Tab-separated table of C-alpha atoms in Angstrom:
chain	number	residue	atom	x	y	z
I	200	MET	CA	-16.660	38.769	96.475
I	201	GLY	CA	-19.123	40.990	94.594
I	202	MET	CA	-18.691	44.740	94.168
I	203	LEU	CA	-21.142	45.551	96.975
I	204	GLU	CA	-19.148	43.358	99.370
I	205	LYS	CA	-15.867	44.837	98.115
I	206	LEU	CA	-17.064	48.382	98.783
I	207	GLU	CA	-18.311	47.459	102.248
I	208	TYR	CA	-14.981	45.767	102.996
I	209	MET	CA	-13.071	48.786	101.700
I	210	ASN	CA	-15.068	51.075	104.018
I	211	SER	CA	-14.775	48.772	107.032
I	212	GLY	CA	-11.222	49.820	107.845
I	213	GLU	CA	-10.093	46.194	107.673
I	214	ALA	CA	-8.777	46.351	104.097
I	215	SER	CA	-5.068	46.948	103.618
I	216	PRO	CA	-3.923	49.817	101.367
I	217	GLU	CA	-2.986	47.253	98.731
I	218	GLU	CA	-6.471	45.709	98.869
I	219	VAL	CA	-8.104	49.125	98.587
I	220	ASP	CA	-5.953	49.910	95.554
I	221	GLN	CA	-6.989	46.612	93.946
I	222	ILE	CA	-10.700	47.215	94.566
I	223	VAL	CA	-10.439	50.683	93.030
I	224	ALA	CA	-8.521	49.276	90.054
I	225	ASP	CA	-11.181	46.584	89.547
I	226	MET	CA	-13.939	49.218	89.603
I	227	ARG	CA	-12.133	51.387	87.086
I	228	ALA	CA	-11.505	48.456	84.741
I	229	ARG	CA	-15.147	47.387	84.898
I	230	THR	CA	-16.262	50.977	84.309
I	231	GLN	CA	-14.149	51.155	81.148
I	232	GLU	CA	-15.683	47.907	79.906
I	233	SER	CA	-19.221	49.121	80.595
I	234	MET	CA	-18.426	52.352	78.728
I	235	ARG	CA	-17.238	50.328	75.745
I	236	ILE	CA	-20.393	48.208	75.643
I	237	THR	CA	-22.797	51.119	76.134
I	238	ALA	CA	-20.951	53.149	73.494
I	239	GLU	CA	-21.579	50.309	71.035
I	240	LEU	CA	-25.200	50.049	72.160
I	241	ASN	CA	-25.815	53.788	71.775
I	242	SER	CA	-23.834	54.621	68.642
I	243	ALA	CA	-25.837	52.774	65.986
I	244	TYR	CA	-29.167	51.068	65.325
I	245	HIS	CA	-29.456	47.514	66.636
I	246	MET	CA	-32.179	44.928	66.158
I	247	PRO	CA	-33.968	43.965	69.399
I	248	GLU	CA	-32.057	40.697	69.675
I	249	GLU	CA	-28.774	42.607	69.300
I	250	VAL	CA	-29.814	44.984	72.084
I	251	ARG	CA	-30.519	42.000	74.322
I	252	GLY	CA	-27.135	40.521	73.434
I	253	LEU	CA	-25.293	43.706	74.348
I	254	PHE	CA	-27.274	44.053	77.583
I	255	SER	CA	-26.429	40.450	78.422
I	256	GLU	CA	-22.746	41.173	77.799
I	257	LEU	CA	-23.028	44.250	80.008
I	258	THR	CA	-24.664	42.448	82.931
I	259	GLY	CA	-22.939	39.101	82.553
I	260	GLU	CA	-26.334	37.371	82.752
I	261	GLU	CA	-28.625	35.750	80.220
I	262	ILE	CA	-31.423	38.172	79.375
I	263	ASP	CA	-34.910	36.857	78.655
I	264	GLU	CA	-36.196	37.362	75.105
I	265	SER	CA	-39.149	39.348	76.522
I	266	PHE	CA	-36.740	42.125	77.621
I	267	ALA	CA	-36.722	45.381	75.645
I	268	LEU	CA	-34.640	48.536	75.876
I	269	PHE	CA	-34.639	51.741	73.840
I	270	PRO	CA	-31.190	53.377	73.740
I	271	PRO	CA	-29.454	55.490	74.758
I	272	PHE	CA	-28.670	53.782	78.053
I	273	THR	CA	-25.722	54.312	80.378
I	274	THR	CA	-24.344	52.584	83.429
I	275	ASP	CA	-21.014	52.844	85.196
I	276	TYR	CA	-20.630	49.193	86.179
I	277	GLY	CA	-23.192	46.838	84.626
I	278	ARG	CA	-22.506	43.586	86.447
I	279	ASN	CA	-24.843	44.427	89.333
I	280	ILE	CA	-27.954	44.903	87.174
I	281	HIS	CA	-30.421	42.007	87.430
I	282	VAL	CA	-33.665	42.010	85.434
I	283	GLY	CA	-36.682	39.712	85.359
I	284	LYS	CA	-38.981	38.838	82.472
I	285	ASN	CA	-40.979	41.277	80.339
I	286	VAL	CA	-38.980	44.297	81.528
I	287	PHE	CA	-39.038	47.458	79.398
I	288	ILE	CA	-36.478	50.261	79.821
I	289	ASN	CA	-37.183	53.430	77.837
I	290	SER	CA	-34.566	55.780	76.384
I	291	GLY	CA	-32.173	57.950	78.345
I	292	CYS	CA	-31.975	55.886	81.540
I	293	ARG	CA	-28.918	55.999	83.785
I	294	PHE	CA	-28.178	53.155	86.186
I	295	GLN	CA	-25.462	53.439	88.850
I	296	ASP	CA	-25.418	49.822	89.859
I	297	GLN	CA	-22.349	49.121	92.007
I	298	GLY	CA	-24.655	48.670	94.989
I	299	GLY	CA	-26.982	46.343	93.049
I	300	ILE	CA	-30.153	46.951	91.001
I	301	TYR	CA	-32.822	44.226	91.015
I	302	ILE	CA	-35.802	44.655	88.674
I	303	GLY	CA	-38.786	42.298	88.929
I	304	ASN	CA	-41.005	40.881	86.202
I	305	ASP	CA	-43.284	43.086	84.070
I	306	ALA	CA	-41.608	46.328	85.147
I	307	PHE	CA	-41.841	49.474	82.990
I	308	ILE	CA	-39.109	52.085	83.377
I	309	GLY	CA	-39.779	55.443	81.703
I	310	HIS	CA	-37.560	57.969	79.943
I	311	ASN	CA	-34.540	59.403	81.750
I	312	VAL	CA	-34.937	57.417	84.968
I	313	VAL	CA	-31.936	57.482	87.324
I	314	LEU	CA	-31.319	54.528	89.646
I	315	ALA	CA	-28.475	55.476	92.019
I	316	THR	CA	-27.026	52.886	94.408
I	317	LEU	CA	-23.976	54.805	95.660
I	318	ASN	CA	-23.852	57.556	98.233
I	319	HIS	CA	-20.982	59.471	99.855
I	320	GLU	CA	-20.328	60.157	103.503
I	321	VAL	CA	-21.384	63.666	104.548
I	322	ALA	CA	-18.270	64.466	106.633
I	323	PRO	CA	-15.970	66.486	104.333
I	324	ALA	CA	-12.837	64.559	105.310
I	325	ARG	CA	-14.556	61.258	104.487
I	326	ARG	CA	-16.624	62.347	101.489
I	327	ALA	CA	-14.595	60.299	99.001
I	328	ARG	CA	-15.849	57.107	100.690
I	329	LEU	CA	-18.525	55.303	98.691
I	330	VAL	CA	-21.550	53.994	100.592
I	331	PRO	CA	-23.418	51.358	98.532
I	332	ALA	CA	-27.005	50.198	99.035
I	333	PRO	CA	-29.130	48.157	96.601
I	334	ILE	CA	-32.341	49.179	94.848
I	335	HIS	CA	-35.080	46.529	94.605
I	336	ILE	CA	-37.944	47.061	92.152
I	337	GLY	CA	-40.875	44.674	92.515
I	338	ASN	CA	-43.073	42.979	89.933
I	339	ARG	CA	-45.381	45.061	87.716
I	340	VAL	CA	-43.867	48.366	88.847
I	341	TRP	CA	-44.251	51.411	86.585
I	342	ILE	CA	-41.608	54.109	86.976
I	343	GLY	CA	-42.534	57.329	85.172
I	344	ALA	CA	-40.248	59.635	83.208
I	345	ASN	CA	-37.481	61.540	84.993
I	346	VAL	CA	-37.832	59.667	88.278
I	347	THR	CA	-34.771	59.369	90.544
I	348	VAL	CA	-34.542	56.443	92.969
I	349	LEU	CA	-31.915	56.782	95.703
I	350	PRO	CA	-29.726	54.101	97.327
I	351	GLY	CA	-31.318	51.446	99.500
I	352	VAL	CA	-34.897	51.927	98.270
I	353	THR	CA	-37.305	49.027	97.723
I	354	ILE	CA	-40.335	49.535	95.449
I	355	GLY	CA	-43.239	47.214	96.214
I	356	ASP	CA	-45.194	45.165	93.663
I	357	ASN	CA	-47.704	46.950	91.397
I	358	SER	CA	-46.719	50.435	92.527
I	359	VAL	CA	-46.432	53.523	90.313
I	360	LEU	CA	-43.801	56.257	90.660
I	361	ALA	CA	-45.196	59.430	89.108
I	362	ALA	CA	-43.068	61.363	86.622
I	363	GLY	CA	-40.401	63.536	88.208
I	364	ALA	CA	-40.538	61.896	91.643
I	365	VAL	CA	-37.449	61.655	93.836
I	366	VAL	CA	-37.824	58.441	95.815
I	367	THR	CA	-35.857	58.494	99.055
I	368	LYS	CA	-37.725	55.846	101.093
I	369	ASP	CA	-39.259	52.422	100.535
I	370	VAL	CA	-42.546	52.318	98.636
I	371	PRO	CA	-45.153	49.716	99.722
I	372	ASN	CA	-47.100	47.479	97.364
I	373	ASP	CA	-50.088	48.796	95.406
I	374	VAL	CA	-49.637	52.563	95.713
I	375	ILE	CA	-48.994	55.623	93.545
I	376	VAL	CA	-46.289	57.969	94.824
I	377	GLY	CA	-45.104	61.334	93.542
I	378	GLY	CA	-43.319	64.533	94.445
I	379	VAL	CA	-39.978	65.620	95.870
I	380	PRO	CA	-39.440	63.782	98.106
I	381	ALA	CA	-41.978	61.198	96.947
I	382	LYS	CA	-45.034	60.631	99.120
I	383	ILE	CA	-48.024	58.321	98.739
I	384	ILE	CA	-50.753	59.926	96.622
I	385	ARG	CA	-53.226	57.075	96.869
I	386	ARG	CA	-53.599	53.319	96.948
I	387	LEU	CA	-54.574	51.392	93.843
I	388	THR	CA	-58.262	50.487	93.900
I	389	GLU	CA	-59.560	46.946	94.096
I	390	ALA	CA	-60.882	47.373	90.547
I	391	GLU	CA	-57.417	48.375	89.322
I	392	LEU	CA	-55.748	45.496	91.113
I	393	SER	CA	-58.255	42.908	89.890
I	394	ALA	CA	-58.356	44.099	86.244
I	395	THR	CA	-57.049	41.735	83.583
I	396	ASN	CA	-55.509	42.447	80.198
I	397	ASP	CA	-58.720	41.207	78.578
I	398	ASP	CA	-60.853	43.818	80.345
I	399	ARG	CA	-62.169	46.714	78.285
I	400	ALA	CA	-62.645	50.145	79.803
């Protein structure tokens, strides 16, 4: 059972107190391990292949050699981050991944981006309950600096999230969004969508 399923089970009311205690203990242990790995990642210079190795250790998955990350980087779980090929993550990003973060191929993630997959119930008596929901980022997505993406959001292929946006709802393919909360600014043009890397402006 993955962490997302464990959290949903814990919130269902079907888990015994002993099972809840075990789920919480598992989360805390994994958090300590992710803190250890990110502390190593962030505390000294590492060659690109060393960064990939540490990120692979953090996620528990093999990371493609096209992946690049500029530290510092923090996450409070790590094992629910899944990245495609040719993904770039710039410095200062914070991923809260217990609910699952899925990043497609050729994605660019700017400075200080926050991807948050956990929420809390609004009722004060139940506010300690964690409500997980995954974030899905499509292929060729560009997320600008200081963007926050909230739980349960899907970002469509080719789309751009303008710097500083707070993304609370799904974003379709082929659009630019911005603002707080983020709204569609415009669609990408046919010329933009059909351009190749060999084209010259």
